[in-house]
Short mmCIF file of C-alpha atoms (C1' of nucleotides) in Angstrom, two decimals:
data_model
loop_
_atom_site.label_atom_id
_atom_site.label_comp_id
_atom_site.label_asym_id
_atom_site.label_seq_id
_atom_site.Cartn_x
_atom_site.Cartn_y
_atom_site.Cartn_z
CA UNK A 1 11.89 -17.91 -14.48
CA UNK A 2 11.35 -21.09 -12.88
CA UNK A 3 9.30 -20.01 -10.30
CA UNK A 4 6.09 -22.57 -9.97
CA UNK A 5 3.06 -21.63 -8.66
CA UNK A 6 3.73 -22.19 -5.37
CA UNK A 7 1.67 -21.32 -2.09
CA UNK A 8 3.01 -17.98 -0.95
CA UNK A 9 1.11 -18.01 2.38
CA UNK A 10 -1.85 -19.25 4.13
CA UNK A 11 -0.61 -22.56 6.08
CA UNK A 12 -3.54 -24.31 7.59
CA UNK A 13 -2.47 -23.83 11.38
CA UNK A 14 -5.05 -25.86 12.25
CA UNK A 15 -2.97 -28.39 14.19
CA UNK A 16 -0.70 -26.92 16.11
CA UNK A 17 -3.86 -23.46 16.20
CA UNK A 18 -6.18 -24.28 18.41
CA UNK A 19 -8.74 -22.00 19.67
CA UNK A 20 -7.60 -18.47 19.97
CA UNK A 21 -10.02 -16.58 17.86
CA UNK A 22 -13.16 -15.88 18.76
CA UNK A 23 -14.68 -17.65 16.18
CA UNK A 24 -12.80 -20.60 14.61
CA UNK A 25 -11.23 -19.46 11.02
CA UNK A 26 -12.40 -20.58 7.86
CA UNK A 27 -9.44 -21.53 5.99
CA UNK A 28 -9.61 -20.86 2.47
CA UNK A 29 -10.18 -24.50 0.40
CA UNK A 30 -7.09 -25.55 -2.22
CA UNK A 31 -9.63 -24.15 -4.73
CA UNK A 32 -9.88 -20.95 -3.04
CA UNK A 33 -6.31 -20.65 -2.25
CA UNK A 34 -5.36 -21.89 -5.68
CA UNK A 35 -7.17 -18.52 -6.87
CA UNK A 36 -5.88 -16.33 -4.44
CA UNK A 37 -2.32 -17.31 -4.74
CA UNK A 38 -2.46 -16.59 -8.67
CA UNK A 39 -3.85 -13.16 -7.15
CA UNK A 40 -1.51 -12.29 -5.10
CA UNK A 41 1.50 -12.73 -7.62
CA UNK A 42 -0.61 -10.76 -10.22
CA UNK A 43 -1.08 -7.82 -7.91
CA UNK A 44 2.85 -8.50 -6.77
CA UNK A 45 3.72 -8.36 -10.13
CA UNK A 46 1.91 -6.26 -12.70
CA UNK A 47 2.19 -3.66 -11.20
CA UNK A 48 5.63 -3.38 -11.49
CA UNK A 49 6.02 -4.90 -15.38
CA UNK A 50 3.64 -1.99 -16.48
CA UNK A 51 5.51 0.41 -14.44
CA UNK A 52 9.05 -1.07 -16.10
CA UNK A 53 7.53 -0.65 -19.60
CA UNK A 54 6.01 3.59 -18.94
CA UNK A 55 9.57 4.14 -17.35
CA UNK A 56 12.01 2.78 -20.08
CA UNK A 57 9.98 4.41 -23.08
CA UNK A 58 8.47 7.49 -21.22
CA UNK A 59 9.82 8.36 -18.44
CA UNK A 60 6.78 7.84 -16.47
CA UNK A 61 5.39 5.63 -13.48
CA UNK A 62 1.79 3.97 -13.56
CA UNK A 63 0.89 6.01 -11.59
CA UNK A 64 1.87 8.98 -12.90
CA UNK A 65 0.51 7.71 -16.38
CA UNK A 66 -3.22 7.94 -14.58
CA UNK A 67 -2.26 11.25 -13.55
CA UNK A 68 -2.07 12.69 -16.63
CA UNK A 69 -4.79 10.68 -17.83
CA UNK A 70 -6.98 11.42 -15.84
CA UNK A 71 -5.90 15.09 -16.66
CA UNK A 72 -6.51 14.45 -20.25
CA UNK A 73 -9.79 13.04 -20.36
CA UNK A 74 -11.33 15.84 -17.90
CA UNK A 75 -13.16 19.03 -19.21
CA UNK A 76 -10.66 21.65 -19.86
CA UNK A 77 -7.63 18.72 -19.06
CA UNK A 78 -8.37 20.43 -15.88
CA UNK A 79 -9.50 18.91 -12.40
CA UNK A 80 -9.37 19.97 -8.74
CA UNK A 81 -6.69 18.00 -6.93
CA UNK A 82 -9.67 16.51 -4.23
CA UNK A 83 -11.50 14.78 -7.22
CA UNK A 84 -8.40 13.77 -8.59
CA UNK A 85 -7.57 11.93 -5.79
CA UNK A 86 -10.71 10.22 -5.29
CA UNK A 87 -10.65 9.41 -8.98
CA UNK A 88 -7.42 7.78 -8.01
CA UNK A 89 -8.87 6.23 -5.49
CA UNK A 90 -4.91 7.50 -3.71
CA UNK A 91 -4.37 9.99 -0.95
CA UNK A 92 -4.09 13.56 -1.47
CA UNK A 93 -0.51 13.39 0.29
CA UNK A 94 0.53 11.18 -2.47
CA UNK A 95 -1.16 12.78 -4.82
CA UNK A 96 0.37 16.43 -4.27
CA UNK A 97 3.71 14.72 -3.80
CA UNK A 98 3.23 13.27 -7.55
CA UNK A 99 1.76 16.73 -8.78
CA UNK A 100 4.84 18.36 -7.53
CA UNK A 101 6.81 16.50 -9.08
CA UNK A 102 4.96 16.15 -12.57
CA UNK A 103 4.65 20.43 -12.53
CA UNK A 104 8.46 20.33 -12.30
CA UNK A 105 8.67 18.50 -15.39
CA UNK A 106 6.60 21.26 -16.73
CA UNK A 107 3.51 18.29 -17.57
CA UNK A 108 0.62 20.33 -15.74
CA UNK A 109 -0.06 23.27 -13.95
CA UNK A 110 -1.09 23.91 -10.29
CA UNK A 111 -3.12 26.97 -10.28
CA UNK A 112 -5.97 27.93 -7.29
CA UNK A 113 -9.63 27.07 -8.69
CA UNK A 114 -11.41 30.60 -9.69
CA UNK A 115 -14.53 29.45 -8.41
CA UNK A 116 -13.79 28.98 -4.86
CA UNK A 117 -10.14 29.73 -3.44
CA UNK A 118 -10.28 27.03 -1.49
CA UNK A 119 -9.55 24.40 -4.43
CA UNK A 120 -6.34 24.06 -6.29
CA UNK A 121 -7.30 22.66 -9.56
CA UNK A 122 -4.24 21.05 -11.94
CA UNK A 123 -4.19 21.66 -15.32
CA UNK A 124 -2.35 19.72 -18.51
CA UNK A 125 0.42 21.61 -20.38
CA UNK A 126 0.40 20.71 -23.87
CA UNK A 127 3.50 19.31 -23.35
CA UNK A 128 1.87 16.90 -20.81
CA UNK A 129 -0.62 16.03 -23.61
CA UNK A 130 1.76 15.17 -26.44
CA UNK A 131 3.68 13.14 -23.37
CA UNK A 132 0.34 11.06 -22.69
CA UNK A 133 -0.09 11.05 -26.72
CA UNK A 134 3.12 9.22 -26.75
CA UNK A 135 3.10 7.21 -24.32
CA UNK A 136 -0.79 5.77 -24.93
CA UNK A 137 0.28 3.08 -27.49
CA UNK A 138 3.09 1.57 -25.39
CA UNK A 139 0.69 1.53 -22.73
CA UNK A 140 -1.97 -0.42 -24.14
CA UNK A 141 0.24 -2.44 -25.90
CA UNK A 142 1.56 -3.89 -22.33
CA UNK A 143 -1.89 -4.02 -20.94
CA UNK A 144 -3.04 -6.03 -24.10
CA UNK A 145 -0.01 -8.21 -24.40
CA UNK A 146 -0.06 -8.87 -20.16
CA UNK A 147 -3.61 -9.23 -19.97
CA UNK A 148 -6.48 -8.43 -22.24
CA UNK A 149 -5.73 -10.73 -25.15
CA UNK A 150 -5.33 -14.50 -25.18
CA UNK A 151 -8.48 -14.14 -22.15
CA UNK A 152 -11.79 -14.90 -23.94
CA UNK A 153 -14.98 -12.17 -24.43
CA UNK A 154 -16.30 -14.24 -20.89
CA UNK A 155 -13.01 -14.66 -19.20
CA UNK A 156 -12.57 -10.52 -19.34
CA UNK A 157 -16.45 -10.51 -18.17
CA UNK A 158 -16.00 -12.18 -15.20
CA UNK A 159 -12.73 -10.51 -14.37
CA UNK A 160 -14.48 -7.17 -14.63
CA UNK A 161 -17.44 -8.74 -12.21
CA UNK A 162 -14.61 -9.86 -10.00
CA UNK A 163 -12.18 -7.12 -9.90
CA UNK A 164 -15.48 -4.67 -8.84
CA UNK A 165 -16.60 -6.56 -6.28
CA UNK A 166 -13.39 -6.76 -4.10
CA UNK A 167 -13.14 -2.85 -5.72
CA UNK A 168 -16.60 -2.33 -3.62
CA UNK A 169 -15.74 -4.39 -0.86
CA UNK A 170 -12.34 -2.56 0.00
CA UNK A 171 -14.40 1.07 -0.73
CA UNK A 172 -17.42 -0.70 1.98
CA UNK A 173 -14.21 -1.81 4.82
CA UNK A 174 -15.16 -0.23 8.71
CA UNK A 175 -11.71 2.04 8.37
CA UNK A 176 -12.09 1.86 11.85
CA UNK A 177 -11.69 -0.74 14.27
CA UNK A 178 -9.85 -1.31 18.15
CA UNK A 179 -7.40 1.13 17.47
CA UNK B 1 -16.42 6.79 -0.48
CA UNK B 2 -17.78 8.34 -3.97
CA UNK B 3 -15.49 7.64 -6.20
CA UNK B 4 -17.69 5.78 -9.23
CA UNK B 5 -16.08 3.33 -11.56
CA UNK B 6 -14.49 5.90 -13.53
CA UNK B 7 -12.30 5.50 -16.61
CA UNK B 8 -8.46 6.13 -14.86
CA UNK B 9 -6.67 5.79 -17.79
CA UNK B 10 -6.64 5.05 -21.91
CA UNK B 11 -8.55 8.32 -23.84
CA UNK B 12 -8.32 7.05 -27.41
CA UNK B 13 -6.36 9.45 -29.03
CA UNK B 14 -6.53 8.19 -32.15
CA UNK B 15 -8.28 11.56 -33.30
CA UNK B 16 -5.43 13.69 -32.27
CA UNK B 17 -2.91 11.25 -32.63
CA UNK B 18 -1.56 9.87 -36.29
CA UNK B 19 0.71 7.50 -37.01
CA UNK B 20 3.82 7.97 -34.94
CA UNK B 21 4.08 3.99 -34.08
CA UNK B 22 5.45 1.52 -35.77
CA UNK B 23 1.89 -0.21 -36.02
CA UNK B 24 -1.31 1.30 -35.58
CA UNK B 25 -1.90 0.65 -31.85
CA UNK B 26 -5.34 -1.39 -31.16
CA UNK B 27 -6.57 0.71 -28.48
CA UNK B 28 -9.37 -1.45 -25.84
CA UNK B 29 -12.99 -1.82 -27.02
CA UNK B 30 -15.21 -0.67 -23.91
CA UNK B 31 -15.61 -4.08 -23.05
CA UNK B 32 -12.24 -4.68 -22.24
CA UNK B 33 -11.27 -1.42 -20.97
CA UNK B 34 -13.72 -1.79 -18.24
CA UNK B 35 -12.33 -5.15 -17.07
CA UNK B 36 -8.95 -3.50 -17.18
CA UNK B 37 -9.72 -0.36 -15.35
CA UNK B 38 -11.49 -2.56 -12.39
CA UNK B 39 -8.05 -4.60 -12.58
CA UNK B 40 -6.14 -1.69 -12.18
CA UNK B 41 -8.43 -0.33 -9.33
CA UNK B 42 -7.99 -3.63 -7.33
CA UNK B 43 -4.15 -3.76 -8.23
CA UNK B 44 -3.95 0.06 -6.77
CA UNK B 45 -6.30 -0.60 -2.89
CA UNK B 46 -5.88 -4.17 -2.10
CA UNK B 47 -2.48 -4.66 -1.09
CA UNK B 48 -2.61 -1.53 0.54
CA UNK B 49 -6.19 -2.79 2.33
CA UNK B 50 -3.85 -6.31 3.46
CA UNK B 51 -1.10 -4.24 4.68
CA UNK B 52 -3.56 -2.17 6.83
CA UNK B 53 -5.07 -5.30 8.37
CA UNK B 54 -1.51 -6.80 8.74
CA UNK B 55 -0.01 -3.72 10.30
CA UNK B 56 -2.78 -2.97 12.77
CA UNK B 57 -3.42 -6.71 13.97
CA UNK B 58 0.31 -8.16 13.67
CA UNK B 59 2.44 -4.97 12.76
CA UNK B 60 3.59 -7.07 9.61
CA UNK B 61 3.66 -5.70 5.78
CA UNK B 62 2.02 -8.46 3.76
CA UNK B 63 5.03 -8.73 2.19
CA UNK B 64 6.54 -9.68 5.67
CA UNK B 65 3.60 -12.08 6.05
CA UNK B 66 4.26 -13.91 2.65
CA UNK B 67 8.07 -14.46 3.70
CA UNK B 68 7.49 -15.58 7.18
CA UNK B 69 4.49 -18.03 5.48
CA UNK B 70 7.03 -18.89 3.05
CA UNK B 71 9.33 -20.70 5.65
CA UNK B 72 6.88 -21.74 7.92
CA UNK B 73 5.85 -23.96 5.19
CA UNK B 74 9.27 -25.61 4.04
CA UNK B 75 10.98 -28.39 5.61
CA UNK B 76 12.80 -27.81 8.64
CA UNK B 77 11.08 -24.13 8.71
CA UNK B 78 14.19 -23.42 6.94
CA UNK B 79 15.20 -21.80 2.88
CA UNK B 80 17.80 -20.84 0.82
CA UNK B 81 17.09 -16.90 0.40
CA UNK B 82 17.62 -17.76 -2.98
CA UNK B 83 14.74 -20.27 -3.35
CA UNK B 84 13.20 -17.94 -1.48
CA UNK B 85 13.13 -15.02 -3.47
CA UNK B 86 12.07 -16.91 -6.62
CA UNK B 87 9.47 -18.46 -4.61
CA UNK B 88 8.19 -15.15 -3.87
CA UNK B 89 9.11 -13.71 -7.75
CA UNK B 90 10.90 -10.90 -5.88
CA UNK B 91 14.61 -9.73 -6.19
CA UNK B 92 17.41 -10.60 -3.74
CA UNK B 93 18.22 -7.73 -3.11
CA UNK B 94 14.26 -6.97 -1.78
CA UNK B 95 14.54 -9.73 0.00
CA UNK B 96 17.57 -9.08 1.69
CA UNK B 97 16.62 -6.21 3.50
CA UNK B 98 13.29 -7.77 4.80
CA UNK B 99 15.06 -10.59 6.31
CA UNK B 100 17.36 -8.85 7.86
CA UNK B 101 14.65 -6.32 9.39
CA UNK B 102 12.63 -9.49 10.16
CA UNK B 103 15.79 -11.06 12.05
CA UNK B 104 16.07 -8.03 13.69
CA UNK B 105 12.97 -8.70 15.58
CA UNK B 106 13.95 -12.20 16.20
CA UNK B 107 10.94 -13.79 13.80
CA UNK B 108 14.07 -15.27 12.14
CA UNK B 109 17.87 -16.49 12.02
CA UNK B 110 20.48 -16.28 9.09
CA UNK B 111 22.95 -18.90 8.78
CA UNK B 112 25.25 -19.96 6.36
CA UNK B 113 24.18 -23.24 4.39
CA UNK B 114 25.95 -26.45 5.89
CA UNK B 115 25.68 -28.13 2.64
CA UNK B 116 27.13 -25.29 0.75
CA UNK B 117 28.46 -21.72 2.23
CA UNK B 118 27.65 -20.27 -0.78
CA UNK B 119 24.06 -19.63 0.52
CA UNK B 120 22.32 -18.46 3.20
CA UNK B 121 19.40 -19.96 4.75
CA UNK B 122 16.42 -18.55 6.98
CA UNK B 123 15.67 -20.29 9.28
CA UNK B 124 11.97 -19.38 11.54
CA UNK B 125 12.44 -18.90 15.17
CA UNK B 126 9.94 -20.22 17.36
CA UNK B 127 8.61 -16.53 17.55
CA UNK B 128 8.31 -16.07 14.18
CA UNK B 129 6.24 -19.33 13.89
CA UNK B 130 3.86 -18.01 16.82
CA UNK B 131 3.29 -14.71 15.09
CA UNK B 132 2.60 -16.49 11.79
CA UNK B 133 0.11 -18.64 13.87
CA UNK B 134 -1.63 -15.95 15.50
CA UNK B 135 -1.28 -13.81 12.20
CA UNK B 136 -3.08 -16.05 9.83
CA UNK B 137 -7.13 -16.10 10.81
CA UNK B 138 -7.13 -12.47 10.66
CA UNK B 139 -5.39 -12.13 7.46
CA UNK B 140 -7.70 -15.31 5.97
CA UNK B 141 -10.70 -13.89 7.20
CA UNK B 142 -9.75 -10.69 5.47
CA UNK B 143 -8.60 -12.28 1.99
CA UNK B 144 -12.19 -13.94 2.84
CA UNK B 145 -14.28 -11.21 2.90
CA UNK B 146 -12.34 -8.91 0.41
CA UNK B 147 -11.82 -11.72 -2.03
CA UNK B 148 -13.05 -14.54 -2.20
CA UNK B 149 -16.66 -14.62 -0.31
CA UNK B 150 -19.57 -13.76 -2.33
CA UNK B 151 -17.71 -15.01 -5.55
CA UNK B 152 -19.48 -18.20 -7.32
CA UNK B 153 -17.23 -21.30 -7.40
CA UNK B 154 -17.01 -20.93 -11.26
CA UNK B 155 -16.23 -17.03 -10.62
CA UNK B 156 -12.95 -18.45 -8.36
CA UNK B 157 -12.53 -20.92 -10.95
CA UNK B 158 -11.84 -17.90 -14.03
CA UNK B 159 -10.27 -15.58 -11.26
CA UNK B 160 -7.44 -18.41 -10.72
CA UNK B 161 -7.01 -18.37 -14.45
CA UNK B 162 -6.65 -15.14 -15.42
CA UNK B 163 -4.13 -14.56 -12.79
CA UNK B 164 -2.16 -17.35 -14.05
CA UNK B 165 -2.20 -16.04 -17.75
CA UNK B 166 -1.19 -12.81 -16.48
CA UNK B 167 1.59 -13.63 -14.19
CA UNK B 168 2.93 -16.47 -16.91
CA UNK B 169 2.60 -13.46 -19.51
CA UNK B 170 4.64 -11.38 -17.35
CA UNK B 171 7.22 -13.82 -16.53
CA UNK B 172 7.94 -15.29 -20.00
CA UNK B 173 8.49 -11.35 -20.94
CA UNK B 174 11.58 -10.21 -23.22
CA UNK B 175 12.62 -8.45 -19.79
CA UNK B 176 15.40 -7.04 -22.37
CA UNK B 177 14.85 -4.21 -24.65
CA UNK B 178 16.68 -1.64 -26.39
CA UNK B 179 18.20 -0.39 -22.91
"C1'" DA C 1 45.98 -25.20 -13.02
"C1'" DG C 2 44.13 -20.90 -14.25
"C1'" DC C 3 41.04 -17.67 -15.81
"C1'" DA C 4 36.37 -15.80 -17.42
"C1'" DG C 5 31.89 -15.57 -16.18
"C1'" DA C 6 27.77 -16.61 -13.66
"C1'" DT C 7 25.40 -16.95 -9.08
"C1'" DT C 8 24.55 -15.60 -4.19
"C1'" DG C 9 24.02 -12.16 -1.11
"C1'" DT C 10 24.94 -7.45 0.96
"C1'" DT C 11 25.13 -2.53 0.93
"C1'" DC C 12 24.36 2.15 -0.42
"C1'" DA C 13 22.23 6.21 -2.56
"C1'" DA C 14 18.22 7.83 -4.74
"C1'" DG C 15 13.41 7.95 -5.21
"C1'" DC C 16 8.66 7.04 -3.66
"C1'" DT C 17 4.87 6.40 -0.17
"C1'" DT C 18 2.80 7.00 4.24
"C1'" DG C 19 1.00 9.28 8.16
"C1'" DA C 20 1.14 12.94 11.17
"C1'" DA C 21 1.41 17.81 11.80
"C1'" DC C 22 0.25 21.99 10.07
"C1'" DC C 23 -1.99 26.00 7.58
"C1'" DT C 24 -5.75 28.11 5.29
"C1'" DG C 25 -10.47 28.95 4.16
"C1'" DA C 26 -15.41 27.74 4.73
"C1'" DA C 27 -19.49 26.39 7.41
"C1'" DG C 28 -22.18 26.05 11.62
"C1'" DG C 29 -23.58 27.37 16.25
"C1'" DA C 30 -24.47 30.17 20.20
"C1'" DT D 1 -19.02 38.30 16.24
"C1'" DC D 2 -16.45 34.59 18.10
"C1'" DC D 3 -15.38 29.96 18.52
"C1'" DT D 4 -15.26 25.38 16.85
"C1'" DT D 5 -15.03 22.15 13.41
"C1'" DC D 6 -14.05 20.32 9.04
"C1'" DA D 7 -12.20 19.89 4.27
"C1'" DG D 8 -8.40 20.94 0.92
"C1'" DG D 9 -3.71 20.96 0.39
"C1'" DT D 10 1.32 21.03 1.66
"C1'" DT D 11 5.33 19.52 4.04
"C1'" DC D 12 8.38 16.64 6.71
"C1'" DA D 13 10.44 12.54 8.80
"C1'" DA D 14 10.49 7.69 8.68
"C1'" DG D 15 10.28 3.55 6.24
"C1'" DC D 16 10.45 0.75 2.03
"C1'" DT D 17 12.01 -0.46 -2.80
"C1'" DT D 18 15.07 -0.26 -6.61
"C1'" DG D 19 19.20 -0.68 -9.15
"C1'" DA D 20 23.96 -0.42 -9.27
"C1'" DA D 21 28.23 -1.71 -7.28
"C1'" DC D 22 30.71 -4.98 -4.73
"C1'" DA D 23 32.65 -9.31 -2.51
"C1'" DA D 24 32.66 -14.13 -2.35
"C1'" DT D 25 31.89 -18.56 -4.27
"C1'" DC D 26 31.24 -21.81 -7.82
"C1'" DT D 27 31.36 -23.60 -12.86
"C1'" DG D 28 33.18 -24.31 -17.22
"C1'" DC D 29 36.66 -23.96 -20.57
"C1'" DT D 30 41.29 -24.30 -22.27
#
DNA sequence: AGCAGATTGTTCAAGCTTGAACCTGAAGGA
DNA sequence: TCCTTCAGGTTCAAGCTTGAACAATCTGCT
């Protein structure tokens, strides 16, 4: 409502800061910050709009939505849980948690891989596919209306060049560091 | 690791699907789907890649970070949870249970409003402001290097816009549907 | 005054996510 | 063969978020 676009974080400490890093912090400039803070309330945000809109008309989380997605789009609508979850870019804890959950609803169907007995692989129900069906045009809908149109042919460019590079960075991160 | 900028989401179904919406939904153009699917990539791994850095370095959620930035940045250290939650576009009720977590560790103090006991305000402790302090060049540097370095200016410049359409889209929402 | 309704903030149950522990099957040595 | 290690997958406890219900305060209307 009448929320401005205020600065959600990043105070420059630099007075009262002095000297306790190893190397002295480069503080983001307003024009850097002014980016960032639209950022943050996008990722804060969307998330949860898209999420409102699969829930009241289908039922279904974003996430789950790429689930089943995912599902559809895959030879057979049938993929080993391990690819899944990389194509999820999501942990297989989550992801079995979700599968669980989704096989209740009778959406897919766990079933051990016949090549190797080692895989589970996850298959769509047809009643999983008529729910993904459905629930497509909603879906895009909200993605157009929040952000694809009213952004120019460049503006969506440069948000793809954007969006994969911190995509990479994050994939590139150590993992591991003092602890 | 290996997971390639696959499609997560939106098979055009428009082969097996006919007319069931009102309107014949426009379904992406590859173009735009691709900027979308990186969006949706980025919206999934970087708040969980803050968190990590948060939690590890300053055992905060970024979400913990944002509120304790919040206050360090108004007048007297001090807001009406209120002004607070709109500040941060989150609900009361979130917010409520952070602060009271937060006050828990002594990073912050509830009181009652003087000017007005229908609100409360929070109010940062002199601990809270230290962690904040000693919280920030870690979490700048990795905004910095997820973010924001290796982006042109004029890349920044279209990031910061696109947020704000999409956050402005979200908030002037109907929010109020048929349930 | 008095009452309806909105706003502020808390609490509780239900659901989801995370990370660790665990089990199974496969691969690699010695 | 035996032992170790690792990858795939599940489960469980702990923590967080959400939405509804509630209490308290304020505003506006008559």
């Amino acid at each position: 409502m009448n929320l401005k676009e205020t600065s959600l974080t990043l105070v420059n400490h630099a007075d009262t800061y002095a000297c306790a890093m190893p190397d002295e912090p480069r503080w983001l400039t307003d024009h850097e910050r002014d980016a960032w803070l639209a950022l943050a309330k996008l990722m804060f945000n969307l998330p949860s709009a898209l999420d409102a809109q699969l829930l009241r008309d289908n039922h279904l989380t974003l996430f789950d939505y790429f689930v089943l997605s995912g599902l559809s789009m895959a030879p057979g609508r049938t993929m080993r849980l391990s690819d899944l979850a990389s194509h999820l870019s999501c942990s297989l804890s989550r992801l079995s948690n979700v599968v669980k959950r989704l096989e209740q609803r009778g959406l897919l169907r766990r079933t051990p891989d016949p090549e190797s007995p080692r895989y589970t692989v996850a298959s769509l129900t047809d009643a999983g596919w008529d729910l993904v069906v459905a629930a497509a045009p909603g879906h895009v809908a909200a993605v157009r209306d929040y952000v694809i149109d009213g952004l120019t042919a460049s503006q969506i460019d440069v948000l793809r060049e954007v969006a994969c590079h911190v995509t990479r960075k994050i994939s590139e991160a150590p993992e591991a560091s003092t602890r």
